[in-house]
Structures are given as C-alpha cells and as structure tokens.
PDB file of C-alpha atoms in Angstrom:
ATOM      1  CA  MET A1080    -125.787 -67.364 -79.887  1.00 69.00           C
ATOM      2  CA  GLU A1081    -123.849 -67.105 -76.601  1.00 75.00           C
ATOM      3  CA  LYS A1082    -120.057 -66.765 -77.040  1.00 79.00           C
ATOM      4  CA  ASN A1083    -118.933 -70.081 -75.559  1.00 81.00           C
ATOM      5  CA  GLU A1084    -121.629 -71.899 -77.476  1.00 82.00           C
ATOM      6  CA  SER A1085    -120.567 -70.151 -80.692  1.00 88.00           C
ATOM      7  CA  ILE A1086    -117.066 -71.545 -80.169  1.00 90.00           C
ATOM      8  CA  ARG A1087    -118.344 -75.026 -79.424  1.00 87.00           C
ATOM      9  CA  TYR A1088    -120.804 -74.877 -82.321  1.00 90.00           C
ATOM     10  CA  SER A1089    -118.121 -73.801 -84.804  1.00 94.00           C
ATOM     11  CA  ILE A1090    -115.718 -76.531 -83.741  1.00 93.00           C
ATOM     12  CA  ARG A1091    -118.482 -79.110 -83.943  1.00 90.00           C
ATOM     13  CA  VAL A1092    -119.607 -78.063 -87.436  1.00 95.00           C
ATOM     14  CA  PHE A1093    -116.033 -77.755 -88.735  1.00 96.00           C
ATOM     15  CA  THR A1094    -115.159 -81.212 -87.379  1.00 94.00           C
ATOM     16  CA  PHE A1095    -118.343 -82.710 -88.829  1.00 94.00           C
ATOM     17  CA  LEU A1096    -117.574 -81.315 -92.292  1.00 96.00           C
ATOM     18  CA  MET A1097    -113.956 -82.485 -92.160  1.00 96.00           C
ATOM     19  CA  LYS A1098    -114.979 -86.000 -91.184  1.00 94.00           C
ATOM     20  CA  LYS A1099    -117.744 -86.232 -93.780  1.00 93.00           C
ATOM     21  CA  THR A1100    -115.814 -84.803 -96.726  1.00 95.00           C
ATOM     22  CA  LEU A1101    -112.064 -85.156 -96.243  1.00 92.00           C
ATOM     23  CA  ALA A1102    -110.750 -87.107 -93.269  1.00 91.00           C
ATOM     24  CA  PRO A1103    -112.985 -89.535 -91.322  1.00 92.00           C
ATOM     25  CA  SER A1104    -110.391 -89.723 -88.550  1.00 91.00           C
ATOM     26  CA  PHE A1105    -110.040 -85.931 -88.167  1.00 92.00           C
ATOM     27  CA  GLU A1106    -109.969 -84.616 -84.597  1.00 91.00           C
ATOM     28  CA  PHE A1107    -110.024 -80.910 -83.798  1.00 93.00           C
ATOM     29  CA  PRO A1108    -107.005 -80.016 -81.631  1.00 91.00           C
ATOM     30  CA  GLY A1109    -107.774 -79.556 -77.953  1.00 83.00           C
ATOM     31  CA  GLY A1110    -106.210 -77.121 -75.534  1.00 81.00           C
ATOM     32  CA  GLY A1111    -106.275 -73.420 -74.842  1.00 85.00           C
ATOM     33  CA  ILE A1112    -104.346 -72.289 -77.921  1.00 89.00           C
ATOM     34  CA  ALA A1113    -106.898 -73.836 -80.287  1.00 90.00           C
ATOM     35  CA  LEU A1114    -109.821 -72.398 -78.326  1.00 90.00           C
ATOM     36  CA  ARG A1115    -108.262 -68.939 -78.272  1.00 92.00           C
ATOM     37  CA  SER A1116    -107.742 -69.076 -82.039  1.00 94.00           C
ATOM     38  CA  VAL A1117    -111.411 -69.904 -82.627  1.00 95.00           C
ATOM     39  CA  SER A1118    -112.525 -67.306 -80.075  1.00 94.00           C
ATOM     40  CA  SER A1119    -110.425 -64.559 -81.689  1.00 95.00           C
ATOM     41  CA  CYS A1120    -111.740 -65.521 -85.119  1.00 95.00           C
ATOM     42  CA  LEU A1121    -115.363 -65.316 -83.994  1.00 94.00           C
ATOM     43  CA  ASN A1122    -114.724 -61.941 -82.351  1.00 92.00           C
ATOM     44  CA  SER A1123    -113.527 -60.630 -85.721  1.00 92.00           C
ATOM     45  CA  LEU A1124    -116.496 -62.138 -87.563  1.00 91.00           C
ATOM     46  CA  GLU A1125    -118.927 -60.674 -85.054  1.00 88.00           C
ATOM     47  CA  ALA A1126    -117.329 -57.241 -85.320  1.00 85.00           C
ATOM     48  CA  GLY A1127    -117.554 -57.481 -89.101  1.00 73.00           C
ATOM     49  CA  CYS A1128    -121.277 -58.176 -89.172  1.00 73.00           C
ATOM     50  CA  LYS A1129    -122.001 -55.897 -86.177  1.00 64.00           C
ATOM     51  CA  SER A1130    -124.420 -58.398 -84.676  1.00 63.00           C
ATOM     52  CA  ASP A1131    -124.507 -61.721 -82.876  1.00 72.00           C
ATOM     53  CA  LEU A1132    -123.266 -64.613 -84.964  1.00 83.00           C
ATOM     54  CA  SER A1133    -126.098 -66.788 -86.229  1.00 89.00           C
ATOM     55  CA  ALA A1134    -125.918 -70.510 -86.856  1.00 89.00           C
ATOM     56  CA  GLU A1135    -126.276 -69.775 -90.588  1.00 91.00           C
ATOM     57  CA  ARG A1136    -123.234 -67.491 -90.618  1.00 92.00           C
ATOM     58  CA  LEU A1137    -121.126 -69.914 -88.560  1.00 94.00           C
ATOM     59  CA  ASN A1138    -122.117 -72.729 -90.905  1.00 95.00           C
ATOM     60  CA  ALA A1139    -121.213 -70.610 -93.926  1.00 95.00           C
ATOM     61  CA  TYR A1140    -117.829 -69.827 -92.409  1.00 96.00           C
ATOM     62  CA  CYS A1141    -117.037 -73.483 -91.703  1.00 97.00           C
ATOM     63  CA  ILE A1142    -118.212 -74.545 -95.161  1.00 97.00           C
ATOM     64  CA  CYS A1143    -115.954 -71.915 -96.721  1.00 97.00           C
ATOM     65  CA  GLN A1144    -112.895 -73.090 -94.782  1.00 97.00           C
ATOM     66  CA  VAL A1145    -113.353 -76.840 -95.270  1.00 97.00           C
ATOM     67  CA  TYR A1146    -114.125 -76.335 -98.953  1.00 97.00           C
ATOM     68  CA  ALA A1147    -110.875 -74.370 -99.240  1.00 95.00           C
ATOM     69  CA  ILE A1148    -108.971 -77.272 -97.657  1.00 95.00           C
ATOM     70  CA  SER A1149    -110.566 -79.634-100.191  1.00 94.00           C
ATOM     71  CA  ARG A1150    -108.979 -77.638-103.010  1.00 92.00           C
ATOM     72  CA  PHE A1151    -105.431 -78.239-101.738  1.00 91.00           C
ATOM     73  CA  ASP A1152    -103.429 -81.407-102.343  1.00 86.00           C
ATOM     74  CA  THR A1153    -103.845 -84.273 -99.864  1.00 78.00           C
ATOM     75  CA  GLY A1154    -100.532 -83.531 -98.181  1.00 85.00           C
ATOM     76  CA  TYR A1155    -101.959 -80.262 -96.865  1.00 88.00           C
ATOM     77  CA  LEU A1156    -103.917 -82.090 -94.169  1.00 87.00           C
ATOM     78  CA  CYS A1157    -100.680 -83.213 -92.539  1.00 88.00           C
ATOM     79  CA  LYS A1158     -99.581 -79.588 -92.238  1.00 91.00           C
ATOM     80  CA  TRP A1159    -102.968 -78.106 -91.298  1.00 94.00           C
ATOM     81  CA  LYS A1160    -103.185 -75.957 -88.175  1.00 93.00           C
ATOM     82  CA  VAL A1161    -106.159 -74.311 -86.480  1.00 95.00           C
ATOM     83  CA  SER A1162    -104.863 -70.884 -87.516  1.00 93.00           C
ATOM     84  CA  HIS A1163    -105.107 -71.938 -91.181  1.00 95.00           C
ATOM     85  CA  SER A1164    -108.890 -72.086 -90.886  1.00 97.00           C
ATOM     86  CA  PHE A1165    -109.503 -69.675 -87.986  1.00 97.00           C
ATOM     87  CA  GLY A1166    -106.839 -67.040 -88.568  1.00 95.00           C
ATOM     88  CA  LYS A1167    -106.628 -63.674 -90.324  1.00 94.00           C
ATOM     89  CA  LYS A1168    -106.184 -65.083 -93.844  1.00 95.00           C
ATOM     90  CA  ALA A1169    -109.096 -67.482 -93.305  1.00 95.00           C
ATOM     91  CA  ILE A1170    -111.351 -64.593 -92.290  1.00 95.00           C
ATOM     92  CA  GLU A1171    -110.295 -62.654 -95.391  1.00 94.00           C
ATOM     93  CA  ARG A1172    -111.072 -65.726 -97.513  1.00 94.00           C
ATOM     94  CA  PHE A1173    -114.577 -65.859 -96.065  1.00 95.00           C
ATOM     95  CA  GLU A1174    -115.163 -62.135 -96.501  1.00 92.00           C
ATOM     96  CA  ARG A1175    -114.209 -62.433-100.180  1.00 91.00           C
ATOM     97  CA  SER A1176    -116.887 -65.072-100.771  1.00 87.00           C
ATOM     98  CA  THR A1177    -119.071 -64.521-103.826  1.00 89.00           C
ATOM     99  CA  LYS A1178    -122.295 -66.030-105.145  1.00 88.00           C
ATOM    100  CA  GLY A1179    -120.222 -67.968-107.648  1.00 91.00           C
ATOM    101  CA  LYS A1180    -118.086 -69.487-104.924  1.00 92.00           C
ATOM    102  CA  LYS A1181    -121.196 -70.347-102.911  1.00 93.00           C
ATOM    103  CA  TYR A1182    -122.505 -72.242-105.944  1.00 94.00           C
ATOM    104  CA  PHE A1183    -119.410 -74.448-106.010  1.00 96.00           C
ATOM    105  CA  GLU A1184    -119.522 -74.909-102.245  1.00 96.00           C
ATOM    106  CA  ASP A1185    -123.135 -76.078-102.489  1.00 95.00           C
ATOM    107  CA  LYS A1186    -122.227 -78.449-105.317  1.00 95.00           C
ATOM    108  CA  TRP A1187    -119.387 -79.832-103.179  1.00 96.00           C
ATOM    109  CA  LEU A1188    -121.737 -80.300-100.230  1.00 95.00           C
ATOM    110  CA  LYS A1189    -124.281 -82.097-102.398  1.00 94.00           C
ATOM    111  CA  GLU A1190    -121.615 -84.527-103.636  1.00 94.00           C
ATOM    112  CA  ALA A1191    -121.000 -85.443 -99.977  1.00 93.00           C
ATOM    113  CA  GLY A1192    -124.735 -85.835 -99.307  1.00 92.00           C
ATOM    114  CA  LEU A1193    -124.883 -82.586 -97.325  1.00 92.00           C
ATOM    115  CA  SER A1194    -126.583 -79.197 -97.583  1.00 92.00           C
ATOM    116  CA  ARG A1195    -126.697 -75.896 -95.742  1.00 91.00           C
ATOM    117  CA  SER A1196    -130.245 -76.512 -94.548  1.00 88.00           C
ATOM    118  CA  GLY A1197    -129.291 -80.015 -93.469  1.00 87.00           C
ATOM    119  CA  LEU A1198    -126.497 -78.663 -91.303  1.00 88.00           C
ATOM    120  CA  LEU A1199    -128.932 -76.357 -89.525  1.00 84.00           C
ATOM    121  CA  ILE A1200    -131.192 -79.316 -88.758  1.00 74.00           C
ATOM    122  CA  GLU A1201    -128.252 -81.512 -87.735  1.00 78.00           C
ATOM    123  CA  PHE A1202    -127.097 -79.086 -85.049  1.00 78.00           C
ATOM    124  CA  ARG A1203    -130.250 -77.122 -84.222  1.00 70.00           C
ATOM    125  CA  ASP A1204    -131.508 -79.040 -81.219  1.00 57.00           C
ATOM    126  CA  ARG A1205    -128.154 -79.039 -79.469  1.00 59.00           C
ATOM    127  CA  SER A1206    -127.704 -75.301 -79.773  1.00 57.00           C
ATOM    128  CA  GLU A1207    -131.165 -74.675 -78.322  1.00 63.00           C
ATOM    129  CA  HIS A1208    -130.645 -76.705 -75.144  1.00 73.00           C
ATOM    130  CA  PRO A1209    -130.877 -74.351 -72.112  1.00 78.00           C
ATOM    131  CA  LEU A1210    -127.795 -75.904 -70.479  1.00 84.00           C
ATOM    132  CA  MET A1211    -125.621 -75.752 -73.596  1.00 81.00           C
ATOM    133  CA  LYS A1212    -123.842 -72.626 -72.365  1.00 82.00           C
ATOM    134  CA  PHE A1213    -122.521 -74.670 -69.433  1.00 89.00           C
ATOM    135  CA  ILE A1214    -121.050 -77.534 -71.495  1.00 89.00           C
ATOM    136  CA  PHE A1215    -117.644 -75.888 -71.250  1.00 90.00           C
ATOM    137  CA  PRO A1216    -117.710 -72.719 -69.112  1.00 89.00           C
ATOM    138  CA  GLU A1217    -114.252 -71.516 -70.079  1.00 88.00           C
ATOM    139  CA  PHE A1218    -114.352 -68.836 -67.383  1.00 91.00           C
ATOM    140  CA  GLU A1219    -113.972 -71.621 -64.768  1.00 94.00           C
ATOM    141  CA  GLU A1220    -110.517 -72.628 -66.019  1.00 93.00           C
ATOM    142  CA  ASN A1221    -108.647 -70.198 -63.746  1.00 93.00           C
ATOM    143  CA  THR A1222    -110.485 -71.568 -60.727  1.00 96.00           C
ATOM    144  CA  LYS A1223    -109.863 -75.158 -61.782  1.00 96.00           C
ATOM    145  CA  ARG A1224    -106.140 -74.496 -62.029  1.00 94.00           C
ATOM    146  CA  ARG A1225    -105.935 -73.301 -58.421  1.00 94.00           C
ATOM    147  CA  MET A1226    -104.212 -76.019 -56.367  1.00 95.00           C
ATOM    148  CA  HIS A1227    -104.668 -78.272 -59.385  1.00 96.00           C
ATOM    149  CA  SER A1228    -104.853 -82.040 -58.686  1.00 96.00           C
ATOM    150  CA  SER A1229    -104.740 -81.533 -54.908  1.00 96.00           C
ATOM    151  CA  GLU A1230    -107.345 -82.200 -52.208  1.00 96.00           C
ATOM    152  CA  VAL A1231    -107.704 -78.475 -51.644  1.00 96.00           C
ATOM    153  CA  GLY A1232    -108.169 -77.964 -55.380  1.00 96.00           C
ATOM    154  CA  PHE A1233    -110.855 -80.639 -55.448  1.00 97.00           C
ATOM    155  CA  TYR A1234    -112.707 -78.826 -52.660  1.00 96.00           C
ATOM    156  CA  ILE A1235    -112.384 -75.486 -54.468  1.00 96.00           C
ATOM    157  CA  CYS A1236    -113.904 -77.015 -57.607  1.00 96.00           C
ATOM    158  CA  GLN A1237    -116.814 -78.502 -55.677  1.00 95.00           C
ATOM    159  CA  VAL A1238    -117.824 -75.189 -54.138  1.00 95.00           C
ATOM    160  CA  SER A1239    -116.889 -72.806 -56.967  1.00 96.00           C
ATOM    161  CA  THR A1240    -117.443 -74.571 -60.312  1.00 96.00           C
ATOM    162  CA  LEU A1241    -119.868 -76.797 -62.174  1.00 96.00           C
ATOM    163  CA  LEU A1242    -117.300 -79.581 -61.822  1.00 96.00           C
ATOM    164  CA  TRP A1243    -116.030 -81.999 -64.430  1.00 96.00           C
ATOM    165  CA  THR A1244    -116.410 -81.492 -68.161  1.00 95.00           C
ATOM    166  CA  PRO A1245    -114.546 -83.547 -70.803  1.00 93.00           C
ATOM    167  CA  PHE A1246    -113.804 -80.360 -72.767  1.00 89.00           C
ATOM    168  CA  SER A1247    -111.740 -78.748 -70.011  1.00 92.00           C
ATOM    169  CA  PRO A1248    -107.933 -79.035 -70.317  1.00 91.00           C
ATOM    170  CA  SER A1249    -107.738 -78.713 -66.526  1.00 94.00           C
ATOM    171  CA  CYS A1250    -110.176 -81.570 -65.940  1.00 95.00           C
ATOM    172  CA  GLN A1251    -108.376 -83.802 -68.441  1.00 92.00           C
ATOM    173  CA  THR A1252    -105.109 -83.562 -66.487  1.00 94.00           C
ATOM    174  CA  CYS A1253    -106.492 -83.593 -62.945  1.00 96.00           C
ATOM    175  CA  LYS A1254    -105.761 -86.513 -60.596  1.00 96.00           C
ATOM    176  CA  ASN A1255    -109.235 -86.057 -59.121  1.00 96.00           C
ATOM    177  CA  GLU A1256    -110.997 -86.465 -62.468  1.00 96.00           C
ATOM    178  CA  ASN A1257    -112.822 -89.719 -61.670  1.00 96.00           C
ATOM    179  CA  ARG A1258    -113.953 -88.514 -58.245  1.00 96.00           C
ATOM    180  CA  CYS A1259    -115.130 -85.247 -59.735  1.00 96.00           C
ATOM    181  CA  LYS A1260    -117.097 -87.062 -62.447  1.00 96.00           C
ATOM    182  CA  GLU A1261    -118.956 -89.015 -59.759  1.00 95.00           C
ATOM    183  CA  VAL A1262    -119.838 -85.860 -57.839  1.00 96.00           C
ATOM    184  CA  CYS A1263    -120.877 -84.084 -61.042  1.00 95.00           C
ATOM    185  CA  SER A1264    -123.129 -86.975 -62.103  1.00 94.00           C
ATOM    186  CA  ARG A1265    -124.955 -86.801 -58.762  1.00 94.00           C
ATOM    187  CA  LYS A1266    -125.086 -83.036 -58.332  1.00 93.00           C
ATOM    188  CA  TYR A1267    -125.761 -82.026 -61.950  1.00 94.00           C
ATOM    189  CA  ALA A1268    -127.222 -85.137 -63.546  1.00 92.00           C
ATOM    190  CA  GLU A1269    -128.703 -83.488 -66.668  1.00 90.00           C
ATOM    191  CA  LEU A1270    -125.626 -81.342 -67.309  1.00 92.00           C
ATOM    192  CA  TYR A1271    -123.393 -84.381 -66.863  1.00 93.00           C
ATOM    193  CA  ARG A1272    -125.497 -86.341 -69.378  1.00 89.00           C
ATOM    194  CA  LEU A1273    -125.405 -83.482 -71.869  1.00 87.00           C
ATOM    195  CA  ARG A1274    -121.637 -83.115 -71.559  1.00 90.00           C
ATOM    196  CA  LEU A1275    -121.129 -86.811 -72.271  1.00 90.00           C
ATOM    197  CA  ASP A1276    -123.516 -86.710 -75.240  1.00 82.00           C
ATOM    198  CA  GLU A1277    -121.805 -83.668 -76.728  1.00 80.00           C
ATOM    199  CA  PHE A1278    -118.352 -85.167 -76.255  1.00 84.00           C
ATOM    200  CA  LYS A1279    -119.443 -88.376 -77.994  1.00 78.00           C
ATOM    201  CA  ALA A1280    -121.035 -86.347 -80.814  1.00 69.00           C
ATOM    202  CA  ASP A1281    -117.768 -84.500 -81.363  1.00 64.00           C
ATOM    203  CA  LYS A1282    -115.970 -87.807 -81.802  1.00 61.00           C
ATOM    204  CA  LYS A1283    -118.266 -89.015 -84.591  1.00 55.00           C
TER     205      LYS A1283
END
C-alpha cells in the first residue's frame, strides 16, 4: 500500500473501531503533528516486517490499540493522545501480541458485531481506487503554504497542485478555500467527488 494511503487507511480504520466500540463521537485529531505521529509509527512497523504494510497488518495494529484502550477506565478517553496509540510504547504493545491476546481481541470484535475479515471488506474498495493516493498528497503542503491565502498563492496552487482537499491543514485555513473547491470540482471532478466521499466516511 502506498505510504500516504497507509496513513489515511490507518486513521480511517482506527476511527471506525473507536466509534463502533468505545466513543460514537470520536474524531481523530487533525493537523500535521497527528499525521507525523502516524507516519513515524508506520515507518517503524514497515521496518519491523521488512516489507510493505498490508491492509491485514494495519487492521491488526488498529485492533490491538483500540482493544488496549477498551481495557482502561472510561476516564482514559479524555486524556488520550495520538502518541498513546501511534507511539513507541504502542508499537511495542503490538509487537508483543500473542495468539492468546488475538483470541480476546476477536471475542471483543464479535461482541461489537465486527470481525477482521469484515474490516477488510469494509475498507477494501476504497483502498483499491486508483486515485486514492491523491486524496491527501501531503507533499503538496509546502507549496500550498507559499503566499498562503493570497491571490498569488491561489495562482500557485492552481498551476502546481491538485487543489483543494478537506484533509489539508493549509486548505482548511485558506481564504481562497471556496474558490479553490469550485476550480477543483471542474478540473478534477472524479478526484473532488472521491475526496468528499472519503471525508464524509471519516465522519461516520
């Protein structure tokens, strides 16, 4: 799975599990710090398995972390941070997983009406879409911050980026956001539709 999509996929699965099992109103924190935490975590996981991260492994990681949260008292959710589930200790927790722990994780999933195979089906089609890698091209952020919110910046984005995406911190704070959305919808109609669909899916 391509790196940016691995990040997006992990956040989506983690959020889905949190909403379905612990906190229906849960929202994964936005912004660069959260994305960098997830990115660093996946780099470590990929180095550990010495191969590209599969959907199965990403699902297993998210299941492990959300299950761990479910074992804490309810007040833990108020103190939860991205690093708690995508930091060094979280990675060590996952790497210590055993068959016995997997049994209890599967039992927990079943109680919530979920399963590992069901998660693969739930997110399979999205991950296979040929434009998925462009949902949030993080490498465009530096360009989008040049002359941010100005007319010159708007021009730079039109000629050098794939324009508006709801996942971009730069787009979210830009004064030209609505104009850029209109241009994006005309110039990249299918990508624009996919971005909206994915953003809505993340909010479920």
